[in-house]
Amino acid sequence: MTIRGIKGVKDILPDEVGRWQLIEAEARRLAEVYGFREIRVPIFETTELFARSIGASTDIVEKEMYTFQDRDGSSLTLRPEATAGAVRAYIEHNLSASPTSQKLYYFGPMFRHERPQAGRLRQFHQFGVESFGCAEPAADIEVLSLLWRFFSTLGLPDLTLEINSLGEAGDRPAYKEVLLEFLKKHEEKLCQNCLRRMATNPLRVLDCKVPECRAATEHAPKLTDHLSAAARGHFDAVLAGLRTLAIPFTLNPRLVRGLDYYTLTTFEITTTHLGAQNAVGAGGRYDGLVETLGGPKTPAVGFAVGLERTVLALPGAAVQTPSKLVYVASFGLQGQPAGQRVLYDLRAIGIQANTDNRAASLKSHLKQADRLGASLTVIIGDDEVAKDLVVVRDMTTKEQVEIPLSSAANGLRTRLNTA
RNA sequence: GUGGGUGUAGCUCAAGGGUUAGAGCGCCUGGCUGUGGCCCAGGAGGCUGCGGGUUCGAAACCCGUCACUCACCCCA
């Protein structure tokens, strides 16, 4: 039996890498335009970091982490998300004292042991940003603006921005009591799952997809009606900011996030082109996290984008056209080495040039040039070398001209610009 | 962790229990001795996922197993 890749861990093959590069380039460009700076943090950390930041009783920590023992017995974990690591680095390197490193962005693989399905893998990739040190709604708006612009610039179709406020740290426990009281009165209408959720995570009941549950909770007390004055004011300011920027949004009082560290603003961008896992990007504010992990009291807001899901939803037309290619078709005792020299010179001046070293006949060379999508093909056989010239064939017009062998690379460069 | 679907050529898929398992695309060769795409002719490529069972006979039916896939849960 041949060795196969791991379940839920995928290869990204050359034919699809173009879409990835397009998305990554746009993410990086926009993040820099918005004044974010890249940070590269490790893909594994101590297990405790994730347990403390994401929350010990969340699904991610309870059953989805790739955890293993180091040789000295300490427990390490492949990161299920990057915020924890970014916050750890922020604290460890005293970035709170840096005037220029408050806004960070990152790329990289994340790992969660889940059953794979459409848009969900065990190793997946995220692009994300973290904005530290600003408690003002302006920071939420800036981050949301970047996220929205990213997807709309890429041209993802049918986007919806859903937004909610979870309130300040104290608001949620108080609301949970009120909600539980309501749910208990309607227990008999809820599905098995929701009865279980009442014990584990009552807020999730509001997010249930079963129609009966939705109906039963339609008149449930809303979290946004139980916000403190400060939280309410913050939320209203964020919404006002979105209106100012003409970013469309939908209020979703049922929107709950699965990570414990979120406070105040939470949001999610979905598209209808994905299947059941329809969120392409999500995030929110996490004002308590830096302090929880032992740093100074520091407000923060950020998001993460699922790159696989972005690739899935990216319109086919968005892929970039490849740059112009010169194919070198050389054969024969004299032609072959001459061709190698031309290839070497073309590459030296930065022209994309290729050949097929297996091809022995002109026919097979031209066939390969065609498959590679070459704009021009240089034909160099013994006859050409004897006459000290090469034949340049335009692959679309089939027009052929002869140019001197000695200056072939430069001659091809000028021809390529007009081809 | 739970449930459904699917496993046949490199890819997409046919073959109602009955000869030697086929097609399209792709690949190779030739027509065209040094000129690609289109066309024509030919060719290579298969333990029908794996193991058992039923049957005169299994790619097909049954059991098991593995893989892939979709969904639940949850999340990007």
Coordinates of N, CA and C in Angstrom, one line a residue, chain A residues 92-176:
Chain A
E92 N 5.2 39.0 25.2 CA 6.5 38.5 25.5 C 7.5 39.5 25.0
H93 N 7.2 40.2 23.9 CA 8.2 41.2 23.3 C 7.8 42.6 23.6
N94 N 6.9 42.8 24.6 CA 6.6 44.1 25.0 C 6.1 45.0 23.9
L95 N 5.4 44.5 23.0 CA 5.0 45.3 21.9 C 4.0 46.4 22.3
S96 N 3.4 46.3 23.5 CA 2.5 47.4 23.9 C 3.3 48.7 24.1
A97 N 4.6 48.6 24.2 CA 5.5 49.8 24.3 C 5.9 50.3 22.9
S98 N 5.6 49.6 21.9 CA 6.0 50.0 20.6 C 4.9 50.8 19.9
P99 N 5.3 52.0 19.4 CA 4.3 52.9 18.8 C 3.9 52.4 17.4
T100 N 4.7 51.5 16.8 CA 4.4 51.1 15.4 C 3.9 49.6 15.3
S101 N 3.8 48.9 16.4 CA 3.5 47.5 16.2 C 2.2 47.1 16.9
Q102 N 1.2 48.0 16.9 CA 0.0 47.7 17.5 C -1.0 47.0 16.5
K103 N -0.7 47.1 15.2 CA -1.6 46.5 14.2 C -0.8 45.4 13.5
L104 N -1.2 44.2 13.6 CA -0.5 43.1 13.1 C -1.3 42.2 12.2
Y105 N -0.7 41.6 11.2 CA -1.4 40.6 10.4 C -0.5 39.4 10.2
Y106 N -1.2 38.3 9.9 CA -0.4 37.0 9.8 C -1.1 36.1 8.7
F107 N -0.3 35.2 8.2 CA -0.8 34.1 7.4 C -0.3 32.8 7.9
G108 N -1.0 31.7 7.7 CA -0.5 30.4 8.0 C -1.5 29.3 8.2
P109 N -0.9 28.1 8.4 CA -1.8 26.9 8.6 C -2.2 26.8 10.0
M110 N -3.4 26.3 10.2 CA -4.0 26.0 11.5 C -4.4 24.6 11.5
F111 N -4.6 24.0 12.7 CA -4.9 22.6 12.8 C -6.0 22.3 13.8
R112 N -7.0 21.6 13.3 CA -8.1 21.2 14.2 C -8.5 19.8 13.9
H113 N -8.6 18.9 14.8 CA -9.0 17.5 14.6 C -10.5 17.4 14.5
E114 N -11.1 17.7 13.3 CA -12.5 17.6 13.1 C -12.7 16.6 11.9
R115 N -14.0 16.2 11.8 CA -14.3 15.4 10.6 C -14.4 16.4 9.4
P116 N -13.6 16.1 8.3 CA -13.6 17.0 7.2 C -14.9 17.0 6.5
Q117 N -15.2 18.1 5.9 CA -16.4 18.2 5.0 C -16.1 19.4 4.0
A118 N -17.1 19.8 3.2 CA -16.9 20.9 2.3 C -16.5 22.2 3.1
G119 N -15.3 22.7 2.8 CA -14.8 23.9 3.5 C -14.3 23.7 4.9
R120 N -14.1 22.5 5.2 CA -13.6 22.3 6.6 C -12.5 21.2 6.6
L121 N -11.3 21.5 7.0 CA -10.2 20.6 6.9 C -9.5 20.5 8.2
R122 N -8.6 19.6 8.4 CA -7.8 19.4 9.6 C -6.6 20.4 9.6
Q123 N -6.0 20.5 8.4 CA -5.0 21.6 8.3 C -5.7 22.6 7.3
F124 N -5.9 23.8 7.8 CA -6.4 24.8 6.9 C -5.6 26.1 7.1
H125 N -5.9 27.1 6.3 CA -5.0 28.3 6.3 C -5.9 29.6 6.6
Q126 N -5.3 30.4 7.3 CA -6.0 31.7 7.6 C -5.1 32.9 7.4
F127 N -5.8 34.0 7.0 CA -5.1 35.3 7.0 C -5.9 36.0 8.1
G128 N -5.2 36.7 8.9 CA -5.9 37.4 10.0 C -5.2 38.7 10.4
V129 N -5.9 39.5 11.1 CA -5.3 40.8 11.7 C -5.7 40.9 13.2
E130 N -4.8 41.6 13.9 CA -5.1 41.9 15.3 C -4.7 43.4 15.5
S131 N -5.7 44.1 16.1 CA -5.4 45.5 16.3 C -5.4 45.7 17.8
F132 N -4.3 46.1 18.4 CA -4.1 46.2 19.9 C -4.2 47.6 20.4
G133 N -4.7 47.8 21.6 CA -4.5 49.0 22.3 C -5.5 50.1 22.1
C134 N -6.5 49.8 21.3 CA -7.5 50.9 21.1 C -8.9 50.3 21.4
A135 N -9.5 50.9 22.4 CA -10.8 50.5 22.8 C -11.9 51.2 22.1
E136 N -11.6 52.1 21.3 CA -12.6 53.0 20.6 C -13.3 52.2 19.5
P137 N -14.5 52.5 19.2 CA -15.2 51.8 18.1 C -14.5 52.0 16.7
A138 N -13.7 53.1 16.6 CA -12.9 53.3 15.4 C -12.1 52.1 15.0
A139 N -11.5 51.4 16.1 CA -10.7 50.3 15.8 C -11.5 49.1 15.2
D140 N -12.7 48.9 15.7 CA -13.6 47.9 15.2 C -13.9 48.2 13.7
I141 N -14.2 49.5 13.5 CA -14.7 49.9 12.2 C -13.5 49.7 11.2
E142 N -12.3 50.0 11.6 CA -11.1 49.9 10.7 C -10.9 48.5 10.3
V143 N -11.0 47.6 11.3 CA -10.8 46.2 11.0 C -12.0 45.6 10.1
L144 N -13.2 46.0 10.4 CA -14.3 45.6 9.6 C -14.2 46.1 8.1
S145 N -13.7 47.3 8.0 CA -13.6 47.9 6.7 C -12.5 47.2 5.9
L146 N -11.5 46.8 6.5 CA -10.4 46.0 5.8 C -11.0 44.7 5.4
L147 N -11.7 44.0 6.3 CA -12.3 42.7 6.0 C -13.2 42.8 4.8
W148 N -14.1 43.7 4.9 CA -15.1 43.9 3.8 C -14.5 44.2 2.5
R149 N -13.5 45.1 2.5 CA -12.8 45.5 1.3 C -12.1 44.4 0.7
F150 N -11.5 43.5 1.5 CA -10.7 42.4 1.0 C -11.6 41.5 0.2
F151 N -12.8 41.1 0.7 CA -13.7 40.2 0.0 C -14.3 40.9 -1.2
S152 N -14.6 42.2 -1.1 CA -15.3 42.8 -2.3 C -14.3 43.1 -3.4
T153 N -13.0 43.4 -3.0 CA -12.0 43.6 -4.1 C -11.8 42.3 -4.8
L154 N -11.8 41.2 -4.1 CA -11.6 39.9 -4.8 C -12.8 39.5 -5.6
G155 N -13.9 40.2 -5.4 CA -15.1 39.9 -6.1 C -15.9 38.7 -5.7
L156 N -15.8 38.3 -4.4 CA -16.6 37.2 -3.9 C -18.1 37.6 -4.0
P157 N -18.9 36.6 -4.6 CA -20.3 36.9 -4.8 C -21.1 36.7 -3.5
D158 N -22.3 37.4 -3.4 CA -23.3 37.2 -2.4 C -22.7 37.2 -1.0
L159 N -22.1 38.3 -0.6 CA -21.5 38.4 0.7 C -22.6 39.0 1.7
T160 N -22.6 38.5 2.9 CA -23.4 39.1 3.9 C -22.5 39.3 5.2
L161 N -22.5 40.5 5.7 CA -21.8 40.8 7.0 C -22.9 40.8 8.1
E162 N -22.7 39.9 9.0 CA -23.6 39.8 10.1 C -22.8 40.3 11.4
I163 N -23.5 41.0 12.2 CA -22.8 41.6 13.3 C -23.7 41.5 14.6
N164 N -23.0 41.5 15.7 CA -23.7 41.4 17.0 C -22.8 41.9 18.1
S165 N -23.4 42.2 19.2 CA -22.6 42.5 20.4 C -22.8 41.6 21.5
L166 N -21.8 41.1 22.1 CA -21.9 40.1 23.2 C -21.9 40.9 24.5
G167 N -21.7 42.2 24.5 CA -21.6 43.0 25.7 C -20.3 42.9 26.4
E168 N -20.2 43.6 27.5 CA -18.9 43.6 28.3 C -18.9 42.3 29.1
A169 N -17.7 42.0 29.7 CA -17.5 40.8 30.4 C -18.6 40.4 31.3
G170 N -19.2 41.4 32.0 CA -20.2 41.1 33.0 C -21.6 40.9 32.4
D171 N -21.8 41.4 31.2 CA -23.1 41.4 30.6 C -23.6 39.9 30.3
R172 N -22.6 39.1 29.8 CA -23.0 37.8 29.3 C -23.5 36.9 30.4
P173 N -22.8 36.7 31.5 CA -23.3 35.9 32.6 C -24.7 36.3 33.0
A174 N -24.9 37.6 33.2 CA -26.2 38.1 33.6 C -27.3 37.7 32.6
Y175 N -27.0 37.9 31.3 CA -27.9 37.6 30.3 C -28.2 36.1 30.2
K176 N -27.2 35.3 30.4 CA -27.3 33.8 30.4 C -28.4 33.4 31.4

